[in-house]
Short mmCIF file of C-alpha atoms in Angstrom, two decimals:
data_model
loop_
_atom_site.label_atom_id
_atom_site.label_comp_id
_atom_site.label_asym_id
_atom_site.label_seq_id
_atom_site.Cartn_x
_atom_site.Cartn_y
_atom_site.Cartn_z
CA MET A 226 49.14 16.21 0.30
CA ARG A 227 47.04 14.82 3.12
CA ARG A 228 43.96 16.87 3.55
CA ASP A 229 41.10 15.27 5.40
CA MET A 230 37.81 16.86 4.65
CA ASN A 231 35.31 17.69 7.31
CA SER A 232 32.30 15.43 7.59
CA ASP A 233 29.97 17.90 5.83
CA ALA A 234 32.12 17.77 2.73
CA TYR A 235 32.04 13.95 2.89
CA ASP A 236 28.27 14.06 3.19
CA VAL A 237 28.10 16.17 0.05
CA LEU A 238 30.39 13.78 -1.77
CA VAL A 239 28.34 10.77 -0.71
CA ALA A 240 25.11 12.49 -1.73
CA ASP A 241 26.61 13.24 -5.15
CA LEU A 242 27.73 9.64 -5.56
CA GLU A 243 24.24 8.46 -4.68
CA ALA A 244 22.75 10.88 -7.20
CA LEU A 245 25.15 9.52 -9.80
CA GLY A 246 24.00 5.99 -9.01
CA ARG A 247 20.33 6.86 -9.32
CA GLY A 248 20.98 7.81 -12.92
CA LEU A 249 22.02 4.25 -13.74
CA PRO A 250 19.59 2.59 -16.12
CA GLY A 251 17.36 -0.30 -15.09
CA PRO A 252 15.97 -3.00 -17.35
CA GLY A 253 14.45 -1.88 -20.62
CA SER A 254 11.44 -3.96 -19.68
CA ASP A 255 11.11 -5.85 -16.41
CA SER A 256 8.58 -8.30 -17.76
CA GLY A 257 10.79 -9.04 -20.79
CA LEU A 258 13.68 -10.02 -18.57
CA THR A 259 11.44 -12.10 -16.31
CA LEU A 260 9.95 -13.92 -19.30
CA ALA A 261 13.41 -14.59 -20.72
CA VAL A 262 14.61 -16.09 -17.44
CA MET A 263 11.48 -18.19 -16.94
CA ASP A 264 11.65 -19.34 -20.54
CA ARG A 265 15.21 -20.53 -20.06
CA LEU A 266 14.31 -22.32 -16.87
CA SER A 267 11.43 -24.06 -18.60
CA ARG A 268 13.76 -25.29 -21.34
CA ALA A 269 16.36 -26.55 -18.89
CA PRO A 270 16.21 -30.21 -17.86
CA ALA A 271 13.12 -30.12 -15.72
CA ALA A 272 13.94 -30.38 -12.06
CA VAL A 273 10.38 -30.05 -10.89
CA SER A 274 8.11 -30.06 -13.91
CA THR A 275 8.04 -30.66 -17.64
CA PRO A 276 7.78 -27.74 -20.06
CA ARG A 277 4.21 -26.63 -20.31
CA LEU A 278 2.03 -25.04 -22.92
CA LEU A 279 1.75 -21.28 -22.84
CA SER A 280 -1.94 -21.53 -22.01
CA GLU A 281 -1.11 -23.63 -18.97
CA ARG A 282 1.49 -21.14 -17.92
CA VAL A 283 -1.00 -18.31 -18.22
CA ALA A 284 -3.53 -20.26 -16.18
CA SER A 285 -0.96 -20.88 -13.51
CA ALA A 286 0.05 -17.23 -13.54
CA PHE A 287 -3.54 -16.34 -12.69
CA ALA A 288 -3.63 -18.90 -9.93
CA ARG A 289 -0.39 -17.42 -8.64
CA ARG A 290 -1.89 -13.95 -8.56
CA ARG A 291 -4.63 -15.17 -6.29
CA ARG A 292 -2.03 -16.73 -4.03
CA GLN A 293 -0.01 -13.53 -4.04
CA VAL A 294 -3.01 -11.56 -2.90
CA ALA A 295 -3.69 -14.12 -0.20
CA VAL A 296 -0.06 -13.98 0.92
CA ALA A 297 -0.12 -10.20 0.94
CA ALA A 298 -3.31 -10.18 2.94
CA ALA A 299 -1.90 -12.64 5.43
CA ALA A 300 1.33 -10.65 5.70
CA LEU A 301 -0.55 -7.47 6.38
CA LEU A 302 -2.79 -9.08 8.97
CA VAL A 303 0.28 -10.33 10.75
CA ALA A 304 1.79 -6.86 10.55
CA LEU A 305 -1.35 -5.23 11.89
CA VAL A 306 -1.64 -7.61 14.78
CA ALA A 307 2.02 -7.92 15.62
CA ALA A 308 3.35 -4.43 15.14
CA PRO A 309 2.98 -2.25 18.21
CA PRO A 310 2.67 1.47 17.43
CA VAL A 311 6.24 2.14 18.50
CA ARG A 312 7.39 -0.05 15.68
CA ALA A 313 5.48 2.00 13.15
CA ALA A 314 8.75 3.41 11.84
CA VAL A 315 9.88 -0.10 10.98
CA ALA A 316 7.81 -0.11 7.88
CA ASP A 317 5.92 -3.10 6.60
CA TRP A 318 5.59 -3.18 2.87
CA PHE A 319 3.37 -5.36 0.88
CA GLY A 320 2.29 -5.30 -2.70
CA PHE A 321 -1.08 -5.66 -4.30
CA ALA A 322 -2.07 -5.20 -7.91
CA GLY A 323 0.54 -2.61 -8.80
CA VAL A 324 0.38 -0.83 -5.47
CA VAL A 325 2.90 -1.18 -2.74
CA VAL A 326 1.62 -0.24 0.68
CA ARG A 327 3.75 0.70 3.58
CA GLN A 328 2.45 0.83 7.06
CA GLY A 329 4.15 3.87 8.40
CA GLU A 330 3.55 6.93 10.40
CA SER A 331 0.74 9.26 9.57
CA PRO A 332 1.85 12.32 7.63
CA ARG A 333 2.09 15.49 9.63
CA PRO A 334 -1.31 17.15 9.63
CA ASN A 335 0.08 20.53 8.61
CA ASP A 336 1.49 19.09 5.38
CA ALA A 337 -0.50 20.89 2.75
CA PRO A 338 -1.41 18.52 -0.07
CA PRO A 339 0.32 19.74 -3.22
CA SER A 340 -1.75 19.44 -6.33
CA PRO A 341 -1.19 16.12 -8.08
CA THR A 342 1.08 16.14 -11.09
CA LEU A 343 -0.99 15.16 -14.08
CA GLY A 344 -0.30 14.74 -17.75
CA THR A 345 -2.04 16.32 -20.66
CA ALA A 346 -5.74 16.91 -20.34
CA THR A 347 -7.64 14.91 -22.88
CA ASP A 348 -11.05 13.37 -23.47
CA LEU A 349 -12.32 9.81 -23.29
CA ASP A 350 -11.90 9.09 -26.97
CA GLU A 351 -8.31 10.20 -26.98
CA ALA A 352 -7.69 8.38 -23.71
CA ARG A 353 -8.88 5.16 -25.34
CA GLU A 354 -6.18 5.58 -27.97
CA LEU A 355 -3.42 6.55 -25.57
CA PHE A 356 -4.17 4.12 -22.78
CA ALA A 357 -3.92 0.33 -22.80
CA PHE A 358 -7.24 -0.30 -21.03
CA GLU A 359 -10.81 0.65 -21.61
CA PRO A 360 -11.49 3.52 -19.18
CA ALA A 361 -13.41 2.24 -16.16
CA LEU A 362 -16.45 4.43 -15.77
CA PRO A 363 -18.54 4.07 -12.60
CA GLU A 364 -22.16 4.32 -13.73
CA VAL A 365 -23.28 6.22 -10.65
CA LEU A 366 -20.89 9.07 -11.45
CA GLY A 367 -21.80 9.53 -15.10
CA PRO A 368 -19.35 10.92 -17.64
CA PRO A 369 -16.11 12.31 -16.16
CA GLN A 370 -15.52 16.06 -16.03
CA ALA A 371 -11.82 15.74 -16.68
CA VAL A 372 -9.70 13.00 -18.21
CA GLU A 373 -5.95 12.87 -18.09
CA VAL A 374 -3.35 10.39 -19.25
CA SER A 375 0.09 10.60 -17.62
CA ALA A 376 2.96 11.58 -19.89
CA ASP A 377 4.30 8.02 -19.85
CA ARG A 378 0.79 6.65 -20.52
CA ARG A 379 0.92 4.41 -17.49
CA VAL A 380 -1.88 6.05 -15.57
CA LEU A 381 -5.30 7.24 -16.65
CA SER A 382 -6.90 9.71 -14.24
CA MET A 383 -10.50 10.90 -14.30
CA ARG A 384 -12.35 13.40 -12.15
CA TRP A 385 -15.94 13.91 -11.17
CA THR A 386 -17.82 16.09 -8.73
CA ASP A 387 -19.94 13.87 -6.56
CA ALA A 388 -23.02 15.38 -4.92
CA ALA A 389 -22.08 13.97 -1.53
CA ALA A 390 -18.30 13.79 -1.61
CA GLY A 391 -17.23 16.69 -3.80
CA ALA A 392 -14.19 16.09 -6.00
CA VAL A 393 -13.63 12.41 -6.71
CA ARG A 394 -10.67 11.04 -8.60
CA LEU A 395 -10.20 7.64 -10.20
CA ASP A 396 -6.77 6.42 -11.30
CA GLN A 397 -6.48 3.39 -13.53
CA PHE A 398 -3.25 1.56 -14.32
CA ASP A 399 -1.88 -1.85 -15.24
CA GLY A 400 -1.88 -3.85 -12.03
CA ARG A 401 -0.21 -6.88 -13.58
CA LEU A 402 3.13 -5.25 -14.17
CA ASP A 403 5.29 -3.43 -11.70
CA TYR A 404 4.28 -1.30 -8.82
CA THR A 405 2.99 2.05 -9.96
CA PHE A 406 1.93 3.59 -6.67
CA ALA A 407 3.47 3.47 -3.25
CA LYS A 408 1.43 4.45 -0.24
CA GLN A 409 2.40 5.09 3.27
CA ALA A 410 -0.54 4.77 5.57
CA PRO A 411 -1.14 4.34 9.27
CA GLY A 412 -3.71 1.69 8.61
CA VAL A 413 -5.65 -0.02 5.90
CA GLU A 414 -8.77 -2.10 5.94
CA PHE A 415 -9.67 -5.09 3.83
CA THR A 416 -12.87 -5.06 1.96
CA ALA A 417 -14.26 -6.48 -1.25
CA VAL A 418 -15.48 -5.16 -4.57
CA LYS A 419 -17.63 -7.66 -6.47
CA GLY A 420 -16.33 -10.39 -4.21
CA ASP A 421 -12.67 -9.61 -4.91
CA PHE A 422 -10.04 -8.34 -2.54
CA ALA A 423 -9.90 -4.57 -2.10
CA LEU A 424 -8.19 -2.10 0.21
CA TRP A 425 -9.76 0.85 1.99
CA PHE A 426 -7.66 3.69 3.36
CA ASP A 427 -9.70 5.71 5.78
CA GLU A 428 -7.06 8.18 6.88
CA PRO A 429 -4.95 10.68 4.97
CA HIS A 430 -1.83 9.00 3.69
CA GLU A 431 1.18 9.67 1.55
CA VAL A 432 1.01 8.39 -1.99
CA VAL A 433 3.91 8.24 -4.41
CA VAL A 434 3.89 7.45 -8.10
CA LEU A 435 6.77 5.07 -8.73
CA ALA A 436 9.13 5.17 -11.69
CA PRO A 437 8.97 2.09 -13.95
CA ASP A 438 12.04 0.60 -12.25
CA GLY A 439 10.33 0.80 -8.88
CA THR A 440 12.30 3.69 -7.51
CA ARG A 441 10.49 6.38 -5.60
CA ARG A 442 9.86 9.63 -7.33
CA THR A 443 9.78 11.72 -4.21
CA GLU A 444 8.68 14.81 -6.05
CA THR A 445 5.41 13.09 -6.82
CA ALA A 446 4.66 12.43 -3.16
CA ARG A 447 1.39 13.93 -2.09
CA LEU A 448 -1.25 13.39 0.51
CA ALA A 449 -4.32 11.43 -0.39
CA GLY A 450 -7.60 11.27 1.47
CA HIS A 451 -9.99 8.35 1.65
CA THR A 452 -9.02 5.85 -0.98
CA LEU A 453 -10.34 2.55 -2.24
CA ILE A 454 -8.14 0.26 -4.34
CA TRP A 455 -9.36 -2.78 -6.17
CA GLU A 456 -8.59 -4.95 -9.15
CA HIS A 457 -10.72 -4.49 -12.22
CA ALA A 458 -11.75 -7.53 -14.25
CA ASP A 459 -9.57 -6.52 -17.23
CA GLY A 460 -6.33 -6.67 -15.20
CA SER A 461 -6.08 -2.97 -14.51
CA THR A 462 -6.09 -1.62 -11.00
CA LEU A 463 -8.48 1.11 -9.95
CA ARG A 464 -7.83 3.66 -7.29
CA LEU A 465 -10.69 5.85 -6.16
CA GLU A 466 -9.93 8.89 -4.07
CA GLY A 467 -11.95 11.66 -2.52
CA ASP A 468 -13.76 12.80 0.57
CA LEU A 469 -15.76 9.59 0.50
CA THR A 470 -17.40 7.38 3.04
CA LYS A 471 -16.49 3.74 2.66
CA ALA A 472 -20.08 2.93 1.73
CA ARG A 473 -20.14 5.53 -1.05
CA ALA A 474 -16.74 4.40 -2.34
CA LEU A 475 -17.95 0.80 -2.54
CA GLU A 476 -21.14 1.93 -4.24
CA ILE A 477 -19.12 3.77 -6.89
CA ALA A 478 -16.76 0.82 -7.31
CA ASP A 479 -19.62 -1.62 -7.69
CA SER A 480 -21.08 0.50 -10.47
CA VAL A 481 -18.10 0.03 -12.78
CA PRO A 482 -19.32 -2.37 -15.48
CA THR A 483 -17.42 -5.65 -15.37
CA ALA A 484 -17.35 -6.21 -19.11
CA SER A 485 -15.74 -3.50 -21.18
CA PRO A 486 -18.06 -2.34 -23.94
CA MET B 284 16.93 2.25 2.15
CA GLU B 285 15.59 2.02 5.63
CA SER B 286 16.14 -1.10 7.61
CA GLY B 287 12.42 -1.70 7.82
CA GLU B 288 12.11 -2.08 4.09
CA LEU B 289 14.99 -4.49 4.02
CA ILE B 290 13.63 -6.64 6.82
CA SER B 291 10.30 -6.86 5.12
CA ALA B 292 11.78 -7.46 1.66
CA ASP B 293 14.00 -10.23 3.03
CA SER B 294 11.13 -12.05 4.69
CA ASP B 295 9.10 -11.77 1.47
CA ASP B 296 12.04 -13.27 -0.42
CA ALA B 297 12.28 -16.09 2.09
CA ALA B 298 8.60 -16.94 1.62
CA VAL B 299 8.97 -17.02 -2.16
CA LEU B 300 12.20 -19.02 -1.95
CA ALA B 301 10.46 -21.59 0.23
CA ARG B 302 7.83 -22.03 -2.47
CA VAL B 303 10.48 -22.39 -5.18
CA ARG B 304 12.24 -25.03 -3.10
CA GLU B 305 8.97 -26.91 -2.76
CA GLY B 306 8.95 -27.21 -6.53
CA ASP B 307 6.91 -24.15 -7.52
CA ARG B 308 9.26 -22.96 -10.24
CA ASP B 309 6.89 -20.23 -11.38
CA ALA B 310 7.23 -18.55 -8.01
CA TYR B 311 10.79 -17.72 -9.05
CA ALA B 312 9.34 -15.18 -11.47
CA ASP B 313 8.38 -13.08 -8.44
CA LEU B 314 11.99 -12.96 -7.33
CA VAL B 315 13.18 -12.10 -10.82
CA ARG B 316 10.67 -9.30 -11.13
CA ARG B 317 11.48 -7.95 -7.71
CA HIS B 318 15.25 -7.93 -8.09
CA ALA B 319 15.71 -7.32 -11.82
CA PRO B 320 15.94 -3.51 -11.59
CA MET B 321 18.69 -3.62 -8.97
CA ALA B 322 20.47 -6.51 -10.71
CA VAL B 323 20.55 -4.62 -14.01
CA ARG B 324 21.81 -1.44 -12.35
CA THR B 325 24.52 -3.48 -10.66
CA ALA B 326 25.59 -5.01 -13.96
CA TYR B 327 25.71 -1.60 -15.62
CA SER B 328 27.64 -0.04 -12.76
CA LEU B 329 30.26 -2.81 -12.68
CA GLY B 330 31.00 -2.66 -16.40
CA ALA B 331 28.56 -4.90 -18.27
CA GLY B 332 27.59 -2.12 -20.70
CA SER B 333 25.15 -3.19 -23.37
CA ASP B 334 25.41 -6.79 -22.12
CA ALA B 335 23.85 -5.87 -18.78
CA GLU B 336 20.49 -7.54 -19.38
CA ASP B 337 22.11 -10.71 -20.75
CA VAL B 338 24.40 -10.81 -17.75
CA VAL B 339 21.43 -10.49 -15.41
CA GLN B 340 19.48 -13.16 -17.26
CA GLU B 341 22.46 -15.49 -16.93
CA ALA B 342 22.83 -14.61 -13.25
CA PHE B 343 19.18 -15.40 -12.49
CA VAL B 344 19.45 -18.77 -14.26
CA LYS B 345 22.65 -19.59 -12.37
CA ALA B 346 21.13 -18.47 -9.09
CA TYR B 347 18.18 -20.79 -9.70
CA ASP B 348 20.48 -23.69 -10.42
CA ALA B 349 22.48 -22.90 -7.30
CA LEU B 350 19.51 -22.46 -4.97
CA ASP B 351 20.29 -25.64 -3.07
CA ARG B 352 23.60 -24.07 -2.10
CA PHE B 353 21.91 -20.89 -0.90
CA ARG B 354 21.84 -20.76 2.87
CA GLU B 355 18.28 -20.70 4.09
CA GLY B 356 17.46 -17.49 5.91
CA ALA B 357 20.30 -15.53 4.30
CA PRO B 358 19.32 -12.40 2.38
CA PHE B 359 18.73 -13.20 -1.28
CA ARG B 360 19.62 -9.86 -2.80
CA PRO B 361 23.36 -9.62 -2.03
CA TRP B 362 23.78 -13.28 -2.94
CA LEU B 363 22.17 -12.66 -6.31
CA LEU B 364 24.16 -9.46 -6.87
CA ARG B 365 27.37 -11.35 -6.17
CA ILE B 366 26.52 -13.69 -9.02
CA VAL B 367 25.76 -10.64 -11.18
CA ALA B 368 29.14 -9.17 -10.26
CA ASN B 369 30.91 -12.43 -11.12
CA GLU B 370 29.10 -12.72 -14.43
CA THR B 371 30.02 -9.13 -15.24
CA ARG B 372 33.64 -9.91 -14.50
CA ASN B 373 33.46 -12.97 -16.75
CA LEU B 374 32.47 -10.70 -19.64
CA HIS B 375 35.93 -9.23 -19.61
CA ARG B 376 37.74 -12.51 -19.08
CA GLY B 377 38.92 -12.61 -22.68
CA VAL B 378 40.72 -9.29 -22.31
CA GLY B 379 44.46 -9.83 -21.76
CA ARG B 380 46.00 -8.48 -18.57
CA ARG B 381 44.07 -7.56 -15.44
CA ALA B 382 44.77 -3.86 -15.82
CA ASP B 383 43.29 -4.06 -19.33
CA ARG B 384 40.25 -5.95 -18.07
CA GLU B 385 39.65 -3.32 -15.44
CA ARG B 386 40.00 -0.54 -17.96
CA SER B 387 37.59 -2.24 -20.30
CA ALA B 388 35.00 -2.51 -17.52
CA TRP B 389 35.34 1.14 -16.57
CA ARG B 390 35.14 2.19 -20.24
CA ARG B 391 31.66 0.67 -20.36
CA THR B 392 30.45 2.25 -17.14
CA GLU B 393 31.95 5.71 -17.44
CA PRO B 394 29.64 7.04 -20.19
CA LEU B 395 26.57 5.82 -18.30
CA LEU B 396 27.57 7.75 -15.21
CA ALA B 397 28.77 10.79 -17.11
CA GLY B 398 25.56 10.98 -19.12
CA GLY B 399 23.02 9.91 -16.54
CA ALA B 400 19.50 8.96 -17.54
CA LEU B 401 18.06 12.02 -19.17
CA ASP B 402 14.50 11.37 -18.11
CA ASP B 403 15.49 10.52 -14.57
CA PRO B 404 14.33 13.14 -12.09
CA ALA B 405 17.20 12.13 -9.80
CA ALA B 406 19.61 13.38 -12.45
CA ALA B 407 18.51 16.88 -11.54
CA ALA B 408 19.96 16.40 -8.05
CA ILE B 409 23.48 16.89 -9.41
CA SER B 410 24.70 19.47 -11.88
CA HIS B 411 26.34 18.47 -15.15
CA GLU B 412 29.65 19.96 -14.12
CA ARG B 413 29.68 18.25 -10.76
CA ARG B 414 28.66 14.95 -12.36
CA ALA B 415 31.56 15.14 -14.79
CA GLU B 416 33.90 16.07 -11.96
CA VAL B 417 32.85 13.12 -9.76
CA VAL B 418 33.14 10.72 -12.69
CA ARG B 419 36.65 12.03 -13.35
CA GLY B 420 37.42 11.43 -9.70
CA LEU B 421 36.13 7.85 -9.92
CA ALA B 422 38.42 7.27 -12.89
CA GLU B 423 41.35 8.11 -10.62
CA LEU B 424 40.53 5.32 -8.16
CA SER B 425 41.88 1.81 -8.29
CA GLU B 426 39.42 -0.77 -9.55
CA ALA B 427 38.92 -2.11 -6.01
CA GLN B 428 38.23 1.36 -4.66
CA ARG B 429 35.83 2.06 -7.50
CA GLN B 430 33.99 -1.19 -6.85
CA VAL B 431 33.51 -0.50 -3.18
CA VAL B 432 32.30 3.05 -3.83
CA THR B 433 29.99 1.72 -6.54
CA CYS B 434 28.38 -0.89 -4.31
CA ARG B 435 28.16 1.21 -1.18
CA TYR B 436 27.01 4.54 -2.64
CA LEU B 437 26.04 4.30 -6.29
CA LEU B 438 23.99 1.17 -5.62
CA ASP B 439 23.23 2.17 -2.03
CA LEU B 440 24.03 -1.26 -0.57
CA ASP B 441 24.89 -1.46 3.10
CA GLU B 442 28.31 -2.52 4.30
CA ALA B 443 27.38 -6.18 4.84
CA GLU B 444 25.77 -6.43 1.41
CA THR B 445 28.80 -4.78 -0.17
CA ALA B 446 31.05 -7.36 1.51
CA THR B 447 28.93 -10.20 0.15
CA VAL B 448 28.69 -8.80 -3.37
CA LEU B 449 32.42 -8.18 -3.67
CA GLY B 450 33.40 -11.28 -1.70
CA TRP B 451 35.61 -9.30 0.70
CA PRO B 452 35.76 -9.32 4.50
CA ARG B 453 33.78 -6.55 6.20
CA GLY B 454 36.97 -4.93 7.46
CA THR B 455 38.35 -4.74 3.93
CA VAL B 456 35.18 -3.04 2.75
CA LYS B 457 35.47 -0.50 5.54
CA SER B 458 39.12 0.33 4.99
CA ARG B 459 38.96 0.45 1.21
CA LEU B 460 35.87 2.60 1.36
CA HIS B 461 37.58 4.99 3.72
CA ARG B 462 40.64 5.26 1.51
CA ALA B 463 38.54 5.56 -1.63
CA LEU B 464 36.51 8.44 -0.24
CA ARG B 465 39.59 10.23 0.98
CA ARG B 466 41.26 9.84 -2.39
CA LEU B 467 38.14 10.97 -4.18
CA ALA B 468 37.83 14.01 -1.94
CA GLN B 469 41.48 14.90 -2.58
CA VAL B 470 41.14 14.61 -6.32
CA LEU B 471 37.98 16.70 -6.33
CA ALA B 472 39.38 19.32 -4.00
CA ASP B 473 42.54 19.80 -5.98
CA PRO B 474 42.53 18.87 -9.67
CA ALA B 475 46.33 18.99 -9.69
CA THR B 476 46.53 15.79 -7.62
CA GLU B 477 44.91 13.97 -10.51
CA GLN B 478 48.27 13.88 -12.18
CA ALA B 479 50.22 12.94 -9.07
CA PRO B 480 51.21 9.30 -8.65
CA ALA B 481 48.77 7.84 -6.16
CA GLY B 482 50.46 5.97 -3.35
CA GLY B 483 47.19 4.60 -2.01
CA HIS B 484 46.31 3.42 -5.48
CA ALA B 485 49.32 1.13 -5.82
CA ALA B 486 48.86 -0.24 -2.31
CA GLU B 487 45.23 -1.08 -3.05
CA VAL B 488 46.08 -3.11 -6.10
CA GLY B 489 48.58 -5.08 -4.08
CA HIS B 490 45.91 -6.10 -1.58
CA GLU B 491 43.38 -7.16 -4.12
CA ALA B 492 42.35 -10.79 -3.95
#
């Protein structure tokens, strides 16, 4: 029986196959696999260097991070300078401290921001037990009004009401591992928090929480307003969001104590 | 994936590869981290089963050792995934005849596709019944047809990447994909054809390299 289907039916079939593929598992732990590979390379007859002590490797990993940030910054600068607006659809991605940023089109203005999906409401004490990092508390904001840890414990979110800016939200997550957030923004600006590289998003942009394997969870896409992203001293990444001026955002960021109590 | 993401990802890879070639072995960790999720999914989808992570580890080590044979400027991902595919095939090398090897690969992949990741939101995009139906359809394909459908749709590779990963000419990818989809559509449209001897099936096997 030869029965060619119409193209709609093929589209459905292809979409189902793609859905099937998205259910395929990824690595149990990305960093575990990376460590295993790097460990094997270090034990192989050294092509470029002799096996090194763990402490040296850690030191070099930190040096590499700095380089990565520099490379990302350079890549973005190139993208900003070189990409004419008509090429906006040809997205430029770059990664920084657990955030992948895509220079894309601005979201349609009539897209109503859906409320962010958040995990169980909790308090600071419980958050300290659930979450891998000491919560970063900007001194100028005082104690948070709401504290939430995502169901997978990857993101700690806190909320305040700022006298000037209204609702302010701070997300904290491990910036050393895989990308946790993806952002699509028409433009970003480089700035610094305590002398370290930071990103300022002045315009509304799409933000997506990524699954641990780096795939997009489109249902988590939402619009975000003014946002500042910077690396905290303990290796976590902080993401401050609200109706903020850049000056106020930097002021809040600067008031996060460097040393965890 | 949009072409923009690929262009950007490729140029990132090239920058990291250049550093690795200059002797910065640690830079390779960036490539491993970036491509591990896709490499593991590829291994699972092509029949590595519980050995998927070991296969991928082996593939990354082999890729590193073979970097001097990697053509500068070529995309890294399909080249890596081809090594993953070869390593996955090697897993089943001990199994007697080719037909048995192919069956043993599919036996490892089938439950993963039929079950789907429970916590994966994408799993909700397809009903349980439909999932089971499509997996049954895949079981009806020849191994070559299944591989091309796996690379092109399950793993969402483009046609050129699929050709590289499977080591086939582009035209072969195109024609096998076409036949595979048509066969799949037939099986799904009419469950009775599942039992019918598949002419296309036999022809496919004959062409396989």
